[in-house]
Tab-separated table of C-alpha atoms and ligand atoms in Angstrom:
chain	number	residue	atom	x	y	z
A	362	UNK	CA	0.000	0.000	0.000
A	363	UNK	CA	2.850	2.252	-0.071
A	364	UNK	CA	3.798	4.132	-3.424
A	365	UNK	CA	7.330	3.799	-4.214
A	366	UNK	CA	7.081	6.681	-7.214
A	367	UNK	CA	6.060	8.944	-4.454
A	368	UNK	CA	9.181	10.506	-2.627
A	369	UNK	CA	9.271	12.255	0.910
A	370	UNK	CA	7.882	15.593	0.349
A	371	UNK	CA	6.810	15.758	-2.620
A	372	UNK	CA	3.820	13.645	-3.409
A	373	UNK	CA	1.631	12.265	-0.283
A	374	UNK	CA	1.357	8.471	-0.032
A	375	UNK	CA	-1.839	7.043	-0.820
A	376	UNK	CA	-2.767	6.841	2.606
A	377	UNK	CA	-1.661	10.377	3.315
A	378	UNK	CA	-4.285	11.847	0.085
A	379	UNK	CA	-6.931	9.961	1.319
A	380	UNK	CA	-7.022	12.518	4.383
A	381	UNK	CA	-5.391	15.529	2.951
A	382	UNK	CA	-5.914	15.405	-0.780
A	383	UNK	CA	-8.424	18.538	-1.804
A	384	UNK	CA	-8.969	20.450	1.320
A	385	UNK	CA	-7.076	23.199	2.490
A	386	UNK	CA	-7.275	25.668	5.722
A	387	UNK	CA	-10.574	27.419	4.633
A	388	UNK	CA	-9.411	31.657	4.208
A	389	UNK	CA	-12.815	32.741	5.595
A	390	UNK	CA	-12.846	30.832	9.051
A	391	UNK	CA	-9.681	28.916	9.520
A	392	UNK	CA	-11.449	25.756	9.386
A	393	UNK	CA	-9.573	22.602	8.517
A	394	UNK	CA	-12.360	20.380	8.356
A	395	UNK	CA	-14.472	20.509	4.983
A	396	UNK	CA	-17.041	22.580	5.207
A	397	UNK	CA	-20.003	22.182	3.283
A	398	UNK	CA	-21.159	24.250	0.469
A	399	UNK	CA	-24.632	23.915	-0.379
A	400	UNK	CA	-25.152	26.893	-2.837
A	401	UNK	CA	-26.435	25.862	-6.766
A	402	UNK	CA	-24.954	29.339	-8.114
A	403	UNK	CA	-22.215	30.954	-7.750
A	404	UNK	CA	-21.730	34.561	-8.549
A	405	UNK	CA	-19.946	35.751	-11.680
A	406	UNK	CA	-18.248	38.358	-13.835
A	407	UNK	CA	-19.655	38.481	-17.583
A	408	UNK	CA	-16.379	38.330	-19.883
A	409	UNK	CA	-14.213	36.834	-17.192
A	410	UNK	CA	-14.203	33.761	-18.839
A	411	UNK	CA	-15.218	31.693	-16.245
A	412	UNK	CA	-18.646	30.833	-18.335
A	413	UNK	CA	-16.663	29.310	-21.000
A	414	UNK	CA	-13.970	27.409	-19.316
A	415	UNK	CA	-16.831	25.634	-17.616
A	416	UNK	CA	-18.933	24.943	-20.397
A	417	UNK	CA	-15.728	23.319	-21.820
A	418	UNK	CA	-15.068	21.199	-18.531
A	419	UNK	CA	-12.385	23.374	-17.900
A	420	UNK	CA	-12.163	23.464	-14.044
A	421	UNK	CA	-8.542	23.868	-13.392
A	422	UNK	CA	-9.610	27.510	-12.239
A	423	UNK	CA	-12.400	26.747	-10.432
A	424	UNK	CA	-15.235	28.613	-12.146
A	425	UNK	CA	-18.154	27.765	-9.926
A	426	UNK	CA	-21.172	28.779	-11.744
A	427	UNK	CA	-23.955	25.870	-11.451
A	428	UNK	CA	-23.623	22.832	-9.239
A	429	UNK	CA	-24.672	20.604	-12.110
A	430	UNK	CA	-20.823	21.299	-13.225
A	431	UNK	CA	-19.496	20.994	-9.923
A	432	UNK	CA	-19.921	22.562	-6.613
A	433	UNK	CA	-16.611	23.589	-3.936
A	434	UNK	CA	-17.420	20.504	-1.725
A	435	UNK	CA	-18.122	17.967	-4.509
A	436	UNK	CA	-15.173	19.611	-6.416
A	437	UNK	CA	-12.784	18.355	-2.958
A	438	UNK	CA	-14.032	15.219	-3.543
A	439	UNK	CA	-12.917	15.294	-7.118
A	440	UNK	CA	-9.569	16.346	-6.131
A	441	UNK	CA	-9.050	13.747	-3.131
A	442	UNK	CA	-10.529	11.118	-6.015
A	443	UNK	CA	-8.019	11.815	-8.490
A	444	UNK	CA	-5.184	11.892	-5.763
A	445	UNK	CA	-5.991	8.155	-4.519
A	446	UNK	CA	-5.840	7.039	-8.501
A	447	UNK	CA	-2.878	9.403	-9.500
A	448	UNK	CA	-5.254	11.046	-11.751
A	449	UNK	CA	-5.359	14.271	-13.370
A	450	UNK	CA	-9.005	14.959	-13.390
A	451	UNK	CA	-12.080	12.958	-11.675
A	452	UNK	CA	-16.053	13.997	-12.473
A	453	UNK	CA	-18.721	13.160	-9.208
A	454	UNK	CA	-21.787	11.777	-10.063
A	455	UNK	CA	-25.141	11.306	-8.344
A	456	UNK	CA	-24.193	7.408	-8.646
A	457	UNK	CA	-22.069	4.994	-9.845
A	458	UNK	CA	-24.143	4.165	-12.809
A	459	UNK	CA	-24.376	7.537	-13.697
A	460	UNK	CA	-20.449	7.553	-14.304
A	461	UNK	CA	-20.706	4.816	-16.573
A	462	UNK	CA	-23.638	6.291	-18.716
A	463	UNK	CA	-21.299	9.752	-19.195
A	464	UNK	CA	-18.748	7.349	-20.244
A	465	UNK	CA	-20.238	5.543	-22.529
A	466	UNK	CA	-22.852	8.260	-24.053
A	467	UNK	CA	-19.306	10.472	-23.759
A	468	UNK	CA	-17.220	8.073	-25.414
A	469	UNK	CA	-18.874	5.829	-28.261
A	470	UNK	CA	-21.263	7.096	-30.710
A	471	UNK	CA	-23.465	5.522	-33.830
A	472	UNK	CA	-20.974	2.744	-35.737
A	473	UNK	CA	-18.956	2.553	-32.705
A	474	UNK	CA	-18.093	-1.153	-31.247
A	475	UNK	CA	-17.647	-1.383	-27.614
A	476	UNK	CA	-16.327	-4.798	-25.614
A	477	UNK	CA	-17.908	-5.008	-22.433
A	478	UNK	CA	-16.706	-7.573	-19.723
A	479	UNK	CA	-19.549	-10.620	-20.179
A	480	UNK	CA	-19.643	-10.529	-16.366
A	481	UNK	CA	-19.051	-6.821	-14.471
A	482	UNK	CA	-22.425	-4.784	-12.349
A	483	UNK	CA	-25.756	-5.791	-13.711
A	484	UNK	CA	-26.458	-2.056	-14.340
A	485	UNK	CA	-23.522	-1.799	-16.322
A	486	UNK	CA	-24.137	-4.897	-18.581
A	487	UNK	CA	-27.661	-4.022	-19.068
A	488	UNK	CA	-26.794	-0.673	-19.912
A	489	UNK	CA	-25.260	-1.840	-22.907
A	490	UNK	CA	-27.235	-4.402	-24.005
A	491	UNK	CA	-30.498	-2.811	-23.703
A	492	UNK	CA	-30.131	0.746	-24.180
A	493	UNK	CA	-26.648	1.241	-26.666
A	494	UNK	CA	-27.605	-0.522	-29.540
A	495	UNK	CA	-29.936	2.189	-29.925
A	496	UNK	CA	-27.950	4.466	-30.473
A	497	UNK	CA	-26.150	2.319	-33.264
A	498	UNK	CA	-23.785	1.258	-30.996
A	499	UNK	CA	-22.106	-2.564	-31.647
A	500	UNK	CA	-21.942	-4.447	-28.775
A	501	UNK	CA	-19.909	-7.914	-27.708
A	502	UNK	CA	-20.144	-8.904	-23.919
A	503	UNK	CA	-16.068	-11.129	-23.471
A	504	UNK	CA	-14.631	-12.585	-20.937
A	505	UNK	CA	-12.106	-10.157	-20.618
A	506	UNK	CA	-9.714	-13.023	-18.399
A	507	UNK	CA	-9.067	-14.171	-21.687
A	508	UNK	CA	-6.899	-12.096	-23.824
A	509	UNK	CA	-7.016	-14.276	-27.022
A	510	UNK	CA	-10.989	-13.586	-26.741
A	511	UNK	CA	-10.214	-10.150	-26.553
A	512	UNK	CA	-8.273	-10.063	-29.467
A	513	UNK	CA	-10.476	-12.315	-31.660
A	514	UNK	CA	-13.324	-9.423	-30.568
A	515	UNK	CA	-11.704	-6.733	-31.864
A	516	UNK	CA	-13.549	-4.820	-34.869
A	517	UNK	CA	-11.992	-2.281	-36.933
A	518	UNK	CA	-14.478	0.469	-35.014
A	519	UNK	CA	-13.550	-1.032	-31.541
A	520	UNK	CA	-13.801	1.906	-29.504
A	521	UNK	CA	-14.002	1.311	-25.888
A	522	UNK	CA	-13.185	-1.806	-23.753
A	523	UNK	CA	-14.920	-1.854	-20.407
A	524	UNK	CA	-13.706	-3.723	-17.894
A	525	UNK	CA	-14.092	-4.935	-14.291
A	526	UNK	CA	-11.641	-6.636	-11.864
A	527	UNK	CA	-12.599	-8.185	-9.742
A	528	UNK	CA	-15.579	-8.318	-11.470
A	529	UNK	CA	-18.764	-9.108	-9.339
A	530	UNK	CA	-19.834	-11.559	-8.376
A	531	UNK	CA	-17.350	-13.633	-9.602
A	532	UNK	CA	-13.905	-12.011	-8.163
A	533	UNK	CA	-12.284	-13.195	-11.778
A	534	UNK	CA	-9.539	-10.920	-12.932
A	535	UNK	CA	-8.395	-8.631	-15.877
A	536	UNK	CA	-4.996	-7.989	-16.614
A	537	UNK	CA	-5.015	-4.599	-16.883
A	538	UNK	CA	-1.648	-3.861	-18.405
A	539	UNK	CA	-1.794	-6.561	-20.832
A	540	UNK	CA	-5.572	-5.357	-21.732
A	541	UNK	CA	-4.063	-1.846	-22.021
A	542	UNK	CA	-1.351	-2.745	-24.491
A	543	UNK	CA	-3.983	-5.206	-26.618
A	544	UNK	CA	-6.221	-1.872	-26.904
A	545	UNK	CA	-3.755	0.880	-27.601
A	546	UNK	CA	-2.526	-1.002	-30.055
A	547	UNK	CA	-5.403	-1.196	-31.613
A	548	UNK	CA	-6.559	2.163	-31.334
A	549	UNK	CA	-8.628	1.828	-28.288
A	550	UNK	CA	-9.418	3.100	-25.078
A	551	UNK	CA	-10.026	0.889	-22.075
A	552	UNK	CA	-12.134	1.926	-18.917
A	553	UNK	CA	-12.292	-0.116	-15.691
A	554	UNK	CA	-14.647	-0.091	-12.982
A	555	UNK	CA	-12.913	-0.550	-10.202
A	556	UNK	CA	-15.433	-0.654	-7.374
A	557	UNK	CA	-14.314	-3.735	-5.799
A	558	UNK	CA	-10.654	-3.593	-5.943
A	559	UNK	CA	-10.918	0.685	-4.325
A	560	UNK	CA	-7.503	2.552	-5.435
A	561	UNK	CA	-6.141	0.866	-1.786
A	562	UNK	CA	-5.667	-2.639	-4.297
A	563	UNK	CA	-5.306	-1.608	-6.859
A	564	UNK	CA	-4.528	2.286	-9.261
A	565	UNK	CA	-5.408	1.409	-12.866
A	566	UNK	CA	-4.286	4.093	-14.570
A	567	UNK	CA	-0.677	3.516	-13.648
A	568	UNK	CA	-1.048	0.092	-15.470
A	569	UNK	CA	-2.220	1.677	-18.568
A	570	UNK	CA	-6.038	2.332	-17.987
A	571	UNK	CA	-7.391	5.510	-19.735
A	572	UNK	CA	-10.678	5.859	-17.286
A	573	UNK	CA	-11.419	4.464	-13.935
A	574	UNK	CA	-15.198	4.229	-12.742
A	575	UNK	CA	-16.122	4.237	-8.823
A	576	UNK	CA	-19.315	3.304	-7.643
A	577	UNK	CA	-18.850	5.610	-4.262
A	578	UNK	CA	-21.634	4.004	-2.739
A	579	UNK	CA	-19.728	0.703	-1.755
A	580	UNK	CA	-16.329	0.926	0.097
A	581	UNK	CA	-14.983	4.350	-1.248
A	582	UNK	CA	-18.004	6.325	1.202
A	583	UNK	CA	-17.907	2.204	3.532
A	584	UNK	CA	-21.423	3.671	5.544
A	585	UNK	CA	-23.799	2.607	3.150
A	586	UNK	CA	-25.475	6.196	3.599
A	587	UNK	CA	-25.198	7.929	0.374
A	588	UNK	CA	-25.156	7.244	-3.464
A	589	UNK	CA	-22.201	8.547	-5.484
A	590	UNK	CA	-19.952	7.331	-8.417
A	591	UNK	CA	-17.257	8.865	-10.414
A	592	UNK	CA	-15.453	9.386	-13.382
A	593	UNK	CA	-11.609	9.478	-13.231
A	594	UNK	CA	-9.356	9.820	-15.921
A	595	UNK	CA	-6.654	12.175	-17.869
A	596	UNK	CA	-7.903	15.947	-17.655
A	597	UNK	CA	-8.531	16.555	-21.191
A	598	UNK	CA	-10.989	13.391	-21.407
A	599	UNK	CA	-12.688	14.436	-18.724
A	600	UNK	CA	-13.584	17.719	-19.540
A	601	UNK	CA	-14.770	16.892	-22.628
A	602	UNK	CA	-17.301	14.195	-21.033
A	603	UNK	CA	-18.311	16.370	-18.301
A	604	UNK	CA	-19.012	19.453	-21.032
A	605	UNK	CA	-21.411	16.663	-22.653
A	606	UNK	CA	-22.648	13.872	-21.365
A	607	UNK	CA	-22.098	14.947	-17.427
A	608	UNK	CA	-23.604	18.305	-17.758
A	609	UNK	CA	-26.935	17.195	-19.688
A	610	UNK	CA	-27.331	13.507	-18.269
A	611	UNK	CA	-27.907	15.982	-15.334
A	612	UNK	CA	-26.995	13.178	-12.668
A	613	UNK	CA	-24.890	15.752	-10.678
A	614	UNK	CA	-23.571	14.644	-7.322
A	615	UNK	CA	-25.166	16.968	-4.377
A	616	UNK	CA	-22.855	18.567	-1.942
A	617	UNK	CA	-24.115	16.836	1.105
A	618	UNK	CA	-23.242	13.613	-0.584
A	619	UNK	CA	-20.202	14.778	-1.352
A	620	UNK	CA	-19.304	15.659	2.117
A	621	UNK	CA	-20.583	12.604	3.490
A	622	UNK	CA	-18.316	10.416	1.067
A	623	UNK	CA	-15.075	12.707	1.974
A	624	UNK	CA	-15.768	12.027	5.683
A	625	UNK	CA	-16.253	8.315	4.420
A	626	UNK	CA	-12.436	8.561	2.395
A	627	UNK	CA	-10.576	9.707	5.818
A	628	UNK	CA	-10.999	6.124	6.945
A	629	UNK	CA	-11.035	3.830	3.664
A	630	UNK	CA	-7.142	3.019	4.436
A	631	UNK	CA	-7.449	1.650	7.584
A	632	UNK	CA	-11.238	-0.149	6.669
A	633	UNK	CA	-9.622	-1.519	3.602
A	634	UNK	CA	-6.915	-3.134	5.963
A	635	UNK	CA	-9.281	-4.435	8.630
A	636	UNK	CA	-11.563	-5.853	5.892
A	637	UNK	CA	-9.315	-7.395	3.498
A	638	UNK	CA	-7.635	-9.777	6.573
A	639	UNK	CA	-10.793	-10.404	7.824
A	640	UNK	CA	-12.005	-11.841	4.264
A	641	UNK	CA	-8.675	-13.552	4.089
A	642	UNK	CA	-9.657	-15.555	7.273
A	643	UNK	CA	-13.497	-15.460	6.271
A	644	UNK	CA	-12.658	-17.334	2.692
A	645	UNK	CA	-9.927	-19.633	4.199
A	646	UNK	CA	-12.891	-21.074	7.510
A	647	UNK	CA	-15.417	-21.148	4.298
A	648	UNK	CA	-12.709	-23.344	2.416
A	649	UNK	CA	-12.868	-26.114	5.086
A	650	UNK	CA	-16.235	-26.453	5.356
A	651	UNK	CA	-17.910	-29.611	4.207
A	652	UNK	CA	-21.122	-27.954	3.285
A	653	UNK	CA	-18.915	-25.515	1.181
A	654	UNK	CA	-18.383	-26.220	-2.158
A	655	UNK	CA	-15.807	-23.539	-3.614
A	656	UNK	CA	-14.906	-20.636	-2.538
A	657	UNK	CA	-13.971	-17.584	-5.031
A	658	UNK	CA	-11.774	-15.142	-3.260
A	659	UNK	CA	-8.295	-13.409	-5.202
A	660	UNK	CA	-6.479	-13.742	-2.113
A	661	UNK	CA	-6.507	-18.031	-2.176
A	662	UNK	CA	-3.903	-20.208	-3.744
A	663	UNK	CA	-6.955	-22.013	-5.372
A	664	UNK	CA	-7.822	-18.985	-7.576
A	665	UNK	CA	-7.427	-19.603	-10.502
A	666	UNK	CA	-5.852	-15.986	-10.905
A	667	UNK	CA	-4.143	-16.075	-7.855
A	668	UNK	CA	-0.838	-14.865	-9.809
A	669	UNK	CA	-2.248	-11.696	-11.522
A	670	UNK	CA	-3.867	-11.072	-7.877
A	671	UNK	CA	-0.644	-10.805	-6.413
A	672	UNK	CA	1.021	-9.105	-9.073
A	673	UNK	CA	-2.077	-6.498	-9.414
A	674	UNK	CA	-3.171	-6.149	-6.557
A	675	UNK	CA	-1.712	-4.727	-3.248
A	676	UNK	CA	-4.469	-6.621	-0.896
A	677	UNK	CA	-7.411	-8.716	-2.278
A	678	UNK	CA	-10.676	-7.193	-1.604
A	679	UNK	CA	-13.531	-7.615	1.072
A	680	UNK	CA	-16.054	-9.720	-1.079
A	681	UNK	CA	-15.829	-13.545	-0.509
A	682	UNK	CA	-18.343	-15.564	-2.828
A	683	UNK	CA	-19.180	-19.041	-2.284
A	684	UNK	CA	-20.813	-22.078	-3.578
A	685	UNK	CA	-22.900	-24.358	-0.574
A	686	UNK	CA	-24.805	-27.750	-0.689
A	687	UNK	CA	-28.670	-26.949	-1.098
A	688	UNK	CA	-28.369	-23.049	-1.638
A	689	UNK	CA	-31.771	-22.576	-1.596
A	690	UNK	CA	-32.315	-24.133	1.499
A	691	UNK	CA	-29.803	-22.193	3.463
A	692	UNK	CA	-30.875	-18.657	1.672
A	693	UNK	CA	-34.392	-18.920	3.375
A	694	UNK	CA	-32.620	-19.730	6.543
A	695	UNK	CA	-29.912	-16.682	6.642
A	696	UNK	CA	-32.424	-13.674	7.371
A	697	UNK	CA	-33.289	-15.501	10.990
A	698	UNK	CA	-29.791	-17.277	11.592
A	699	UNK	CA	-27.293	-14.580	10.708
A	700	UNK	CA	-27.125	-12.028	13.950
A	701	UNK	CA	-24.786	-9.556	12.458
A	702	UNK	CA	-24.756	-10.707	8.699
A	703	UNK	CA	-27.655	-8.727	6.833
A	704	UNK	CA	-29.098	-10.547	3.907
A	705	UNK	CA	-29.353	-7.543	1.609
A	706	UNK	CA	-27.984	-6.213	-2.009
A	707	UNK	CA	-25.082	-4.015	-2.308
A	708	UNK	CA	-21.657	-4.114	-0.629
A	709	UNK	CA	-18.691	-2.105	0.717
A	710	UNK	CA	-20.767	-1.224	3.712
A	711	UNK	CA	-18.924	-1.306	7.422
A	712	UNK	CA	-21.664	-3.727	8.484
A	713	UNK	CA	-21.519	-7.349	6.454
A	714	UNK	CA	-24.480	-8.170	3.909
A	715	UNK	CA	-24.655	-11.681	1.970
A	716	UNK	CA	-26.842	-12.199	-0.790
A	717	UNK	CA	-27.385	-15.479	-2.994
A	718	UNK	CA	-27.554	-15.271	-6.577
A	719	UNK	CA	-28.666	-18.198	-8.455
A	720	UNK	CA	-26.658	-18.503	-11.599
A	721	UNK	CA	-29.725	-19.306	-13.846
A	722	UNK	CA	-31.524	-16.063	-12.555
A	723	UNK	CA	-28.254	-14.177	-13.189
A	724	UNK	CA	-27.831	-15.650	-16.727
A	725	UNK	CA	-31.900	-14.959	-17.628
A	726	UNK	CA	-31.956	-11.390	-15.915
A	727	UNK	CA	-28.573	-9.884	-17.194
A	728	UNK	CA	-25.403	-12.464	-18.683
A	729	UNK	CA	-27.607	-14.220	-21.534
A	730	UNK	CA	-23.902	-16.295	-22.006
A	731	UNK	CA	-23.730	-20.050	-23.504
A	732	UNK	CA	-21.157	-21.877	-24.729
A	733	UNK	CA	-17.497	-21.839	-23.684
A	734	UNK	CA	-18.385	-18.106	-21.175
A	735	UNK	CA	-21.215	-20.212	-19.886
A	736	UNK	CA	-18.735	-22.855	-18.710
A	737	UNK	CA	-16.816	-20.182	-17.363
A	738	UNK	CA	-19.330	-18.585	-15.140
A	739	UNK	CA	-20.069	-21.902	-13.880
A	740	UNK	CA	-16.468	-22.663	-13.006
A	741	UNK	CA	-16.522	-19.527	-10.160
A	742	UNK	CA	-19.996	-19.532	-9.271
A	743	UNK	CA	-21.371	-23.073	-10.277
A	744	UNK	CA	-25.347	-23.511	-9.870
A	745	UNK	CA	-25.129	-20.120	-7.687
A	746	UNK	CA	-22.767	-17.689	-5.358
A	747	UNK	CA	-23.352	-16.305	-1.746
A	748	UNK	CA	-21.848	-12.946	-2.404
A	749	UNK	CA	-20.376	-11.715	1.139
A	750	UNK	CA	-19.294	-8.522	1.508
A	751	UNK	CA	-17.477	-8.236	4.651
A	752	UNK	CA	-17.622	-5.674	7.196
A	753	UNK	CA	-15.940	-4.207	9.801
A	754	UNK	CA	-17.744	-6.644	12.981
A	755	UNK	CA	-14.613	-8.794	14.297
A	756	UNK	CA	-13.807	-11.682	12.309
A	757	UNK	CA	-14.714	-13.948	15.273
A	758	UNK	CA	-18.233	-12.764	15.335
A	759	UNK	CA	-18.690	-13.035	11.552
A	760	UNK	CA	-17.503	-16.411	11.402
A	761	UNK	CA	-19.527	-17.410	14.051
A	762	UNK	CA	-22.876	-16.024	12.235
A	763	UNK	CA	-21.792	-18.181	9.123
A	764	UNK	CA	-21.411	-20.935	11.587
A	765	UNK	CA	-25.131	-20.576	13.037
A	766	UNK	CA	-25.921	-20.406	8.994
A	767	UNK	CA	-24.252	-23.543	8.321
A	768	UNK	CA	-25.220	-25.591	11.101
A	769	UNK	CA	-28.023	-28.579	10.026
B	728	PLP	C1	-22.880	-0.913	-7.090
B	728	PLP	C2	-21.975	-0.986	-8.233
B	728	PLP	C3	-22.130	-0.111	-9.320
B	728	PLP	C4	-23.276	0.871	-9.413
B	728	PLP	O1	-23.171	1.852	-8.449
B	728	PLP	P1	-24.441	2.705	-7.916
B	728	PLP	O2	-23.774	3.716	-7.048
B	728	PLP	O3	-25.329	1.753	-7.189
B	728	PLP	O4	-25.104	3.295	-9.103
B	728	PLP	C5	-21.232	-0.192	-10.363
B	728	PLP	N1	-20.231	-1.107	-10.340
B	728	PLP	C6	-20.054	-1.962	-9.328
B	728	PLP	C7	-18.932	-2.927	-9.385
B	728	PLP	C8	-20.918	-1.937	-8.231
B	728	PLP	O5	-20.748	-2.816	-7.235
């Protein structure tokens, strides 16, 4: 967790940004806290040139005009977002699917091909198969673990390859580097959502990445009380997406969000830390269970990536899935056996949540794979996968709900 490129003095560490990054001593009060701005508008002087520079995403000033462009507290967030992913620019958004409809409806238009990881967020996969090709956009959904399938899906109008590592609810990996070099060459860009690795595993864009996605909602804010995503990427890119599609998709983050997910940052180091050993102990007790049946988790010797996860990533994440005897069975049990565990969607929270998903609803509802990425899916996630995301409850106590779970 400690960058090597970043000398004494000069650049922060990670772990340093993630508190300091995009705040400063406030020149009004003194206050070193961020304070929260809540005002839409914010006065200007016709001809100063702050109206253009904005409409052309041109923030480097900071031209507040109209919180749908940014707003001083959501604009901090930007900063401290960028920091953590050695970015040059980062773009808020109300959530994290709202970052990934800028970046596609910002990136690809009509008689553009984009490659979408055949497993990554339902929203994100849906997206693209339901609404892009509307827009005469080409679609192919690849398994992007497989760079000779990434190569054989390359069109001559390959635009944009989306990726997601480790992609939920599998925790299968992308090697991002090698993905990087496969595009460029080619003439594309590649975006990564990188929700479940956080910039604490893993910083794309030094391997190569041109965008990163956040959904803010999950470990980045870790409270589970606000919806936010983001956008991060070189500064030029982003401008240009936030002049378009961010500024009239309209799904601007609000400041109190903003300030909520800030406050959230200050501790993602040390959560990240906590909840990565804890799933590393979680997914090694589910591993010697009879009643489990496999156990997905980057951080194993039995992954099947468990290379690339050591090479890309600094820790492994705080999702676990796992395949059990009779899953259906022992779903209907969990909301009256687990005491701490909440059997809920989402993730990232401080408090665990588990969730089954049944691989045939999964492949009716949103994957629509056969064939050879069929056999794939099944290989991590068999008939179905408990998705746990682990929280920040000791490890004792959390084993000890999957225990009561277990139990005949
Ligand atoms: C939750 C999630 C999203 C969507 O984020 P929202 O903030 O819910 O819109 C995108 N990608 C991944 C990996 C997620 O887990």
């Amino acid at each position: 967790m400690t960058d090597k490129s970043a000398k004494p003095g000069m650049k922060p560490q990670p772990m340093t940004a993630a508190v300091h990054a995009g705040l400063a001593v406030d020149a009004a009060t003194g206050a070193i806290a961020p304070n929260i701005s809540m005002s839409v508008n914010n006065a200007f002087r016709p001809g100063d040139g702050a109206f253009s520079a904005a409409e052309a995403g041109d923030l480097v000033d900071l031209p507040y005009l109209y919180a749908r462009w940014t707003n001083p507290t959501v604009r901090q967030l930007e900063q401290r977002m960028a920091a953590l992913e050695n970015a040059e620019e980062a773009m808020a958004t109300a959530t994290g699917v709202a970052a990934i409809a800028a970046l596609f409806l910002g990136t690809l238009k009509a008689g553009d091909h984009l490659i979408i990881s055949d497993v990554c967020y339902a929203g994100a996969r849906e997206m693209a198969d339901t609404l892009l090709p509307g827009f005469g956009i080409e679609i192919s959904a690849v398994n992007l673990s497989d760079l000779d399938a990434v190569r054989a899906a390359l069109r001559l109008n390959t635009r944009l390859i989306h990726a997601e590592t480790p992609c939920n609810p599998l925790l299968r990996l992308t090697d991002l580097a090698e993905l990087a070099v496969i595009a460029h060459a080619h003439g594309a860009l590649v975006s990564v959502d990188s929700t479940v690795a956080t910039p604490v595993a893993t910083r794309p864009l030094d391997l190569g990445v041109d965008f990163v996605i956040h959904s803010l909602t999950k470990f980045i804010n870790g409270h589970g009380d606000a919806l936010g995503g983001i956008l991060i990427g070189r500064k030029a890119d982003v401008a240009r997406i936030r002049s378009l599609a961010g500024v009239y998709l309209g799904a601007a983050m609000s400041a109190s969000n903003a300030w909520l997910i800030l406050r959230g940052i200050d501790t993602l180091f040390p959560r990240m830390a906590q909840v990565g050993a804890s799933a590393q102990r979680i997914a090694e007790y589910l591993s010697a269970q009879p009643k489990v049946i496999g156990v997905s988790y980057p951080g194993l010797p039995s992954h099947p990536q468990a290379e690339l996860a050591r090479r890309q990533m600094n820790f492994f994440g705080g999702l676990v899935s796992f395949q059990t005897r009779d899953p259906h069975r022992l779903a209907a049990l969990m909301p009256d056996r687990l005491r701490y565990i909440h059997y809920a969607f989402s993730l990232g929270h401080q408090r665990s949540i588990i969730v089954y998903l049944d691989t045939a609803e999964m492949m009716a509802s949103t994957f629509k794979l056969d064939g050879a990425a069929a056999a794939d899916y099944r290989r991590y996630a068999g008939d179905g996968v408990f998705r746990l995301s682990v929280g920040l409850e000791a490890v004792e106590d959390i084993i000890a709900d999957l225990d009561r779970a277990l139990a005949d």
